[in-house]
Structure formats: C-alpha cells, structure tokens
mmCIF file of C-alpha atoms in Angstrom:
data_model
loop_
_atom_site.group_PDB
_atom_site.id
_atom_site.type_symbol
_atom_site.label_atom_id
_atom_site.label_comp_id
_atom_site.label_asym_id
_atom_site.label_seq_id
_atom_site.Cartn_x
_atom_site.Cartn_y
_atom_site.Cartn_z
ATOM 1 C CA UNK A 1 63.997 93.733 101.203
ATOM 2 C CA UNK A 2 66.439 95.901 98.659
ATOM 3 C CA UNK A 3 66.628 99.184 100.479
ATOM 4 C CA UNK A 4 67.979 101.067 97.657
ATOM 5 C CA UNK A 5 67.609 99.755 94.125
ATOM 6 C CA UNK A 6 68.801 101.107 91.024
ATOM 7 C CA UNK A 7 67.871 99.850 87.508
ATOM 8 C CA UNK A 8 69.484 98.773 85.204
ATOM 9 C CA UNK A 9 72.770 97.821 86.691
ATOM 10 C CA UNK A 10 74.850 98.529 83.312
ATOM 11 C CA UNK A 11 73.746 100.465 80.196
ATOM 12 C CA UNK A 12 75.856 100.651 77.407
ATOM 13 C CA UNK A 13 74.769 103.384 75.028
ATOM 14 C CA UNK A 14 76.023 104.881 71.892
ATOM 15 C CA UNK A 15 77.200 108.911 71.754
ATOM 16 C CA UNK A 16 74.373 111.081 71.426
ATOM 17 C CA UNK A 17 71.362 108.632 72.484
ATOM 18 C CA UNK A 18 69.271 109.465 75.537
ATOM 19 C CA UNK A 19 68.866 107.575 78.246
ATOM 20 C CA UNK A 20 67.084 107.125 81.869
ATOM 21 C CA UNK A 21 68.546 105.554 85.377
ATOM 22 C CA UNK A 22 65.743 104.448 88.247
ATOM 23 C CA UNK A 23 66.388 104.672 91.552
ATOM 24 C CA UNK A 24 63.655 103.499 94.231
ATOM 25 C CA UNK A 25 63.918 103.259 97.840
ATOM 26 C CA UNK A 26 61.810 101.563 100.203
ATOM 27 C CA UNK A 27 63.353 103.266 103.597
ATOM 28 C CA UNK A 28 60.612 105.714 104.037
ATOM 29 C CA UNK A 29 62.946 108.470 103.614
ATOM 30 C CA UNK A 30 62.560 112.046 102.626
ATOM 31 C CA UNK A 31 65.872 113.109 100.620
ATOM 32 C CA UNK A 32 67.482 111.629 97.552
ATOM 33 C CA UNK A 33 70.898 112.188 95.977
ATOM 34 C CA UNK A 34 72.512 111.144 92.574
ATOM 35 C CA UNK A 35 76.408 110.771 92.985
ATOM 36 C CA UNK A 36 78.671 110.221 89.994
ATOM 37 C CA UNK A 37 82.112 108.235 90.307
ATOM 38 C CA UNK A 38 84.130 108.663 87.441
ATOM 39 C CA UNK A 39 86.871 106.068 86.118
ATOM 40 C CA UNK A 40 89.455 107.000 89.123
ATOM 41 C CA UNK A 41 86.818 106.126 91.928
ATOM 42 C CA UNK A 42 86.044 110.129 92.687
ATOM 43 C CA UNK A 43 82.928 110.435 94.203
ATOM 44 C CA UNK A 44 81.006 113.750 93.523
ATOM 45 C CA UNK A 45 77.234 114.631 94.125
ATOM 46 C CA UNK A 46 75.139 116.048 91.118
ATOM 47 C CA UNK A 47 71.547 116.332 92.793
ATOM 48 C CA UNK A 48 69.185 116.077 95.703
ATOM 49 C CA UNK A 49 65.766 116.045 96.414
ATOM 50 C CA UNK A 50 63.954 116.315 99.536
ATOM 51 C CA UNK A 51 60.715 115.235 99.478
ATOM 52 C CA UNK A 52 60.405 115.965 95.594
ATOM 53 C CA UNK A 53 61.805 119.653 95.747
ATOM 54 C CA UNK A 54 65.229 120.110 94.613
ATOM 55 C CA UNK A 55 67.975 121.495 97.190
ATOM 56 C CA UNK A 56 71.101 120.748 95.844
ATOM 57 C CA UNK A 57 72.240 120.985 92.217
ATOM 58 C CA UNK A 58 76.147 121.177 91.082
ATOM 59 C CA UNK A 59 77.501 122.612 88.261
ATOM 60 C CA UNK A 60 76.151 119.540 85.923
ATOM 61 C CA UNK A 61 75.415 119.998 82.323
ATOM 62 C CA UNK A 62 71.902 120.530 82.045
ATOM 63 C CA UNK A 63 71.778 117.236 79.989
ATOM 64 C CA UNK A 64 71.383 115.670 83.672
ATOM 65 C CA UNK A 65 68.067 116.311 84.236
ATOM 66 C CA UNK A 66 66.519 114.680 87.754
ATOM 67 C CA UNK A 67 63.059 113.723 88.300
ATOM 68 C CA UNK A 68 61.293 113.027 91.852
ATOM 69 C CA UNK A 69 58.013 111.596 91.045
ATOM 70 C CA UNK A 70 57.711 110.888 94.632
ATOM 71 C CA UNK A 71 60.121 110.908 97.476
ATOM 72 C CA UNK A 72 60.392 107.554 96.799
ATOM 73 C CA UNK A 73 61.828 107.711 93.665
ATOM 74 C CA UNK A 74 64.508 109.625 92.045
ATOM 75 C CA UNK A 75 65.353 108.844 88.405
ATOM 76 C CA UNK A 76 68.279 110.399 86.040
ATOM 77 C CA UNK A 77 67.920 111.612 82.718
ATOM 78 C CA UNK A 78 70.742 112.259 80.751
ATOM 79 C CA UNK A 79 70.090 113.727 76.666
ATOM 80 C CA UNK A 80 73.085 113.425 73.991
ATOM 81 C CA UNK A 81 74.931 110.859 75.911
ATOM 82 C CA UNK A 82 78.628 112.065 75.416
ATOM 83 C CA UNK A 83 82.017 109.828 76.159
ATOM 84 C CA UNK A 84 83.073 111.592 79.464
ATOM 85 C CA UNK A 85 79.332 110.812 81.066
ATOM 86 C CA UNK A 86 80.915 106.885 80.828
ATOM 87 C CA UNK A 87 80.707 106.385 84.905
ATOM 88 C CA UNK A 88 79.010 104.877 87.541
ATOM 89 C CA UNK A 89 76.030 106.470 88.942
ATOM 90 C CA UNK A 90 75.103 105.970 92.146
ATOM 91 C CA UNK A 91 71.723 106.603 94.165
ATOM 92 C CA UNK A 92 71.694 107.130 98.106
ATOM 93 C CA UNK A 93 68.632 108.360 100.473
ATOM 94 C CA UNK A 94 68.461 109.587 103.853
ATOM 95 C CA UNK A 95 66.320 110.741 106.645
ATOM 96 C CA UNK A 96 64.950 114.573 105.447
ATOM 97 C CA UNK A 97 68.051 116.590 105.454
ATOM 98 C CA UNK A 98 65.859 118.980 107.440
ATOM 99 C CA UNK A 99 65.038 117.801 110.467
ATOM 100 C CA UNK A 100 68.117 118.010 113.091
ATOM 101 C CA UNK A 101 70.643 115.288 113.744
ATOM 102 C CA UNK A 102 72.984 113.236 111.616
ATOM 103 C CA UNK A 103 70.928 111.562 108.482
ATOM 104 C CA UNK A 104 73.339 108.547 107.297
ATOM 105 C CA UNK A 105 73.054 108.033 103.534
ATOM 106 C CA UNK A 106 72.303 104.808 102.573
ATOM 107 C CA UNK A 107 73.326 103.809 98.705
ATOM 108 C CA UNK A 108 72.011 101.938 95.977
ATOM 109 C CA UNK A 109 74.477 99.532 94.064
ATOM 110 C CA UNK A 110 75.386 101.521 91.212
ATOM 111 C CA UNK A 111 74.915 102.100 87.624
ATOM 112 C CA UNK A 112 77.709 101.279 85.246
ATOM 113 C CA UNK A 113 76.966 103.279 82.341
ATOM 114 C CA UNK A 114 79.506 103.043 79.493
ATOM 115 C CA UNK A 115 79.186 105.464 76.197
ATOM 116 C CA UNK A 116 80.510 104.306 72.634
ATOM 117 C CA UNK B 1 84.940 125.189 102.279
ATOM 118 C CA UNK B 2 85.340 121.364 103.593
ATOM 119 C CA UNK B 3 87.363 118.848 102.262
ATOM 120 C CA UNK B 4 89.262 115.592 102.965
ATOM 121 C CA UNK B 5 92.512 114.647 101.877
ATOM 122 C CA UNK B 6 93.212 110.724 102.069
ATOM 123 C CA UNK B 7 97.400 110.358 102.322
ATOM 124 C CA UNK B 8 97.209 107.206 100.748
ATOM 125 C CA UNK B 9 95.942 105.977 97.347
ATOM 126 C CA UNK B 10 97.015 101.913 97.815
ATOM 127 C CA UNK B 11 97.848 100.443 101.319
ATOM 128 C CA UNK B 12 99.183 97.018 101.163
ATOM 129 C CA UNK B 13 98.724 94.662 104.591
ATOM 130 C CA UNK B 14 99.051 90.832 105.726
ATOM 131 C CA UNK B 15 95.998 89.346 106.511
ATOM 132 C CA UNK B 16 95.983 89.457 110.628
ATOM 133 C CA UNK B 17 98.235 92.463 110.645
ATOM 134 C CA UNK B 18 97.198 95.788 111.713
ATOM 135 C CA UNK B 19 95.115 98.476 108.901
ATOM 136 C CA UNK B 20 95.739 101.717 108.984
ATOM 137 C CA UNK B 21 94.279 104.668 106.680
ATOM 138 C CA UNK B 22 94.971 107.883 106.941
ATOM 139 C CA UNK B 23 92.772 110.893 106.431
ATOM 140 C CA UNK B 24 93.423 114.525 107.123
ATOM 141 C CA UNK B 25 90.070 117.222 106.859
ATOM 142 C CA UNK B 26 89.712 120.907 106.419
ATOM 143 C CA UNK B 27 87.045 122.292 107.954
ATOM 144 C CA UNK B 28 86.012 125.917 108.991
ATOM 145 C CA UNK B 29 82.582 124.145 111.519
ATOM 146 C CA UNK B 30 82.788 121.414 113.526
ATOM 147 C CA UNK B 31 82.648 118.307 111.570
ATOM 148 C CA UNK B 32 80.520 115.292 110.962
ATOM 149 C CA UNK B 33 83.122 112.770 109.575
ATOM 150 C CA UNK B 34 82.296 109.380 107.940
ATOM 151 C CA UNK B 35 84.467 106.510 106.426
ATOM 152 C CA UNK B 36 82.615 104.545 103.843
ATOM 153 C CA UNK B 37 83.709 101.300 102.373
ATOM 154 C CA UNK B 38 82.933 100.196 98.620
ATOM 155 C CA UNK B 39 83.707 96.500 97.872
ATOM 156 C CA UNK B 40 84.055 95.437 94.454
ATOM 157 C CA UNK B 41 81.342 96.191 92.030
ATOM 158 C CA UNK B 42 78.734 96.910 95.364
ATOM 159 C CA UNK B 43 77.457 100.327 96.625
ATOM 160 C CA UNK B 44 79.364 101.654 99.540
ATOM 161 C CA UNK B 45 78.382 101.429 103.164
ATOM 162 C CA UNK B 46 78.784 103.073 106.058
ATOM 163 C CA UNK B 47 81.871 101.886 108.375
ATOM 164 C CA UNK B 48 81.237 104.467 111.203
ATOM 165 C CA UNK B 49 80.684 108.205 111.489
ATOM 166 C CA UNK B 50 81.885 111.318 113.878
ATOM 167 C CA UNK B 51 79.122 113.761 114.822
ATOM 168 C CA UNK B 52 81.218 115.488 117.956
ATOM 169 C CA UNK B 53 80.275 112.836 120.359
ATOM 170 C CA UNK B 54 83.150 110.471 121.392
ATOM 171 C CA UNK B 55 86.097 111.338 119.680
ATOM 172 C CA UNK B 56 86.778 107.672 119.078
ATOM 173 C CA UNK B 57 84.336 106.003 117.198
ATOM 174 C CA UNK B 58 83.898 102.125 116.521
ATOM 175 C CA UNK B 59 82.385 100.770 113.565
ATOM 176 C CA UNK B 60 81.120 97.592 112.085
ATOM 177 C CA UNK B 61 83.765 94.785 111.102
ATOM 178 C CA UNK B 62 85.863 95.777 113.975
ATOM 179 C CA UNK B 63 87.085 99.150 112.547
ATOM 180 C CA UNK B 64 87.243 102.003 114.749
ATOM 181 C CA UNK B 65 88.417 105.828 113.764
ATOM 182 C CA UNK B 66 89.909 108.414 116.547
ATOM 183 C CA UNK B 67 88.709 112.457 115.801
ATOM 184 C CA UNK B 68 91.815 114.399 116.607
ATOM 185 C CA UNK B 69 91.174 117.827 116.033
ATOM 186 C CA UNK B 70 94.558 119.368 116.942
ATOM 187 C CA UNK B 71 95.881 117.299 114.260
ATOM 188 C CA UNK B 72 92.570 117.451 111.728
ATOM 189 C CA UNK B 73 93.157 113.833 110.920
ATOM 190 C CA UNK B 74 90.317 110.838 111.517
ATOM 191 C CA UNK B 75 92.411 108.151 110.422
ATOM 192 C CA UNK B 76 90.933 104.819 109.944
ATOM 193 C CA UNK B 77 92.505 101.678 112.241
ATOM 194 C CA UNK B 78 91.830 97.832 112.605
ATOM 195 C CA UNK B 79 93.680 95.531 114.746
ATOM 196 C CA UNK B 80 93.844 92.870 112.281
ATOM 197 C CA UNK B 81 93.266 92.275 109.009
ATOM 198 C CA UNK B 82 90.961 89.954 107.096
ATOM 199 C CA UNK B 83 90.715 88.954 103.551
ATOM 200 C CA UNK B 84 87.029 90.139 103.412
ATOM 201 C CA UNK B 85 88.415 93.832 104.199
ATOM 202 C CA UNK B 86 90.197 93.893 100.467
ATOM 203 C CA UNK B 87 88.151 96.999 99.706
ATOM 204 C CA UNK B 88 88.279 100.563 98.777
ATOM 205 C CA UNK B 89 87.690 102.852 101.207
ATOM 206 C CA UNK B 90 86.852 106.521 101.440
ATOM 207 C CA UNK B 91 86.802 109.073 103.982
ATOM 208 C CA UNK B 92 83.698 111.626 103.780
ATOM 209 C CA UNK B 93 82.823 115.250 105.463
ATOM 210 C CA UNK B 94 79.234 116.556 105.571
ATOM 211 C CA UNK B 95 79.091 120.014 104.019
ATOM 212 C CA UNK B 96 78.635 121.855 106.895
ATOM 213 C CA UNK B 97 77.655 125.496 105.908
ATOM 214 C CA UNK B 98 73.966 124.121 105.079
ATOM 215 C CA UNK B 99 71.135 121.338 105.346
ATOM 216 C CA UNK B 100 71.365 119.727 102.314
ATOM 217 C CA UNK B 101 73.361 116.866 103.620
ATOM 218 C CA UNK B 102 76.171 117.147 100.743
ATOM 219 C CA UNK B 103 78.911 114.533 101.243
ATOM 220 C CA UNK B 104 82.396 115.326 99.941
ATOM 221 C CA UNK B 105 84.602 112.352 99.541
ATOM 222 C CA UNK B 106 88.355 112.067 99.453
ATOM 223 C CA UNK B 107 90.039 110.424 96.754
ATOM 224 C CA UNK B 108 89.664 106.801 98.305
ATOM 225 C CA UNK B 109 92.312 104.343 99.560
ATOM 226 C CA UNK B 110 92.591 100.926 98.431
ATOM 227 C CA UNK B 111 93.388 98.577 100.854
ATOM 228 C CA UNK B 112 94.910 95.054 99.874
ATOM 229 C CA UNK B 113 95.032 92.360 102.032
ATOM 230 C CA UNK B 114 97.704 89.717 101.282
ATOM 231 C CA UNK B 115 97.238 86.189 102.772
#
C-alpha cells in the first residue's frame, strides 16, 4: 500500500555515466515534483508535472531531464553524472496544483545517489 | 519572493521536556505554512500546515504551531518530548505568486532528544 515509491533506494555511479530514478505513486494524484537535498539537508525543487505537462522547472542543468509517462509516474534522468549531483532525490505528489484549496505533498523515501 | 528562515540549526531537549523550534517567514501574500518532519534515512511527512484558518494549528504526534503574523514567526511547540521525536525538522512556505504548488524549505532544525 506504498503511496509513493521510488526505485532504487541508492545508486552509486561513476562520473560521467548516465543514469535513471523511478518514482510511482498510487494516490490518484495529478501533480508530481522532483526535490533535491544536497549533503547539508537543503531541500530545493527541480521539476513538476501536472498531469504529464511540465509547470515548474528551476534553473537545473539540462542534464536533469524529467519524464511523465503518465501522471502516475515521474522518472529522473540525469546524463554525465558529475560529483556535485551526489544527493538525495526525493519524489512527492499532490492533488492537481490547479484546482483550489491546499494540495499537501506527500513524499517518496528518497534516492541516495552517490557519484565517484 | 517567500522564504523561511529557521533560527536554529541543532536544538538539544530532555525527553519529557518541552520542544520548541523556531521559524520566522517572509512573505509579500498571505501564507500557507507547513512544518515537515524527516526521520532518519525516511521521506519527510507532514506535521501540520497553516492555510489562514485557525491561527493555531495542531498536528500529529502532539505538535501544534501558532501563525503570528505581527511577528512573521510559526514556530513549532510540543509539551513534551519523546525519544521517537529525534528528527530533523523543516519549516516550509507554498510559493504563493502562482499554482504550481512550489514548496520552499528552510534550512531544517535538528532536534535531539536526550533520555
């Protein structure tokens, strides 16, 4: 009954390789985010999708590039894996982001990805 | 532009003592407020939120927040303190110049509860 999962729960890469993070959640809901906390525990969004359409994109490398599938699903893509992308990665979803009323973001346990 | 300043980076407490964290915003709309709490190697969850209903706001595990505008804070209180609260915390405002639902954390606060 995982509400938010994200696989795979650590990647350890080497500088330069490519690699993907999943995120799937079951919640029915229409908007996605990826957040990225870096070594000091700062929180900071990178992307969100509502309902597969893009709405918020910060200034990320373009390295980072999201894909929505579905609304369901919102996986990370991240080309020529450099040392400072070492972080953890985490997924949330919410309630669309347009309809009216608070939307509480739910989140997924994390990614620990460390680069070599 | 919104942000969220948390005073504290480390708060040290006795278990069955009193928590306090402090948070100060900046905000140029009426704010939705949120304190999240991330436990060791877990995703963070919600702890309460402030979406200008009641300015005090009670939460899950007995933690409850007070919205005091003249004073921008939304600091962060328990009556007593439990070893399963050993967490970090952090204090969140919703961007609120658009619809995207864009968080913006503060720096966090690690509590520490000592037996």
């Amino acid at each position: 009954d995982t509400a938010v999962s994200q696989t795979p729960k650590y990647l350890v890469t080497q500088m330069g390789n490519d690699k993907s993070i999943k995120c799937e959640q079951n919640l029915g809901h229409d908007t996605m985010y990826w957040y990225k906390q870096d070594s000091k525990k700062f929180l900071k969004i990178m992307f969100s999708y509502n309902n597969k359409e893009l709405i918020i994109n910060e200034t990320v490398p373009n390295r980072f590039s999201p894909k929505s599938p579905d609304k369901a699903h919102l996986n990370l893509h991240i080309n020529s894996l450099e040392l400072g992308d070492s972080a953890v990665y985490f997924c949330a979803s919410s309630r669309s982001t347009l309809l009216a009323g608070d939307n509480e973001q739910f989140f997924g346990p994390g990614t620990r990805l460390t680069v070599l | 532009a919104q942000s969220v300043t948390q005073l504290d980076s480390h708060v040290s407490v006795s278990e069955g003592t009193p928590v306090l964290l402090r948070c100060n915003y900046s905000s140029s709309y009426s704010p939705s407020l949120f304190w999240y709490v991330q436990h060791p190697n877990k995703g963070l969850q919600l702890l309460l939120k402030y979406t200008s209903a009641a300015t005090l706001v009670k939460g899950i595990n007995g933690f409850e927040a007070e919205f005091k505008k003249s004073e921008t804070s939304f600091h962060l209180t328990k009556p007593s303190a439990h070893m399963s609260d050993a967490a970090e915390y952090f204090c969140v405002v919703r961007h609120g110049s658009s619809n995207t639902g864009k968080l913006i954390f503060g720096q966090g606060t690690t509590l520490q509860v000592k037996p």
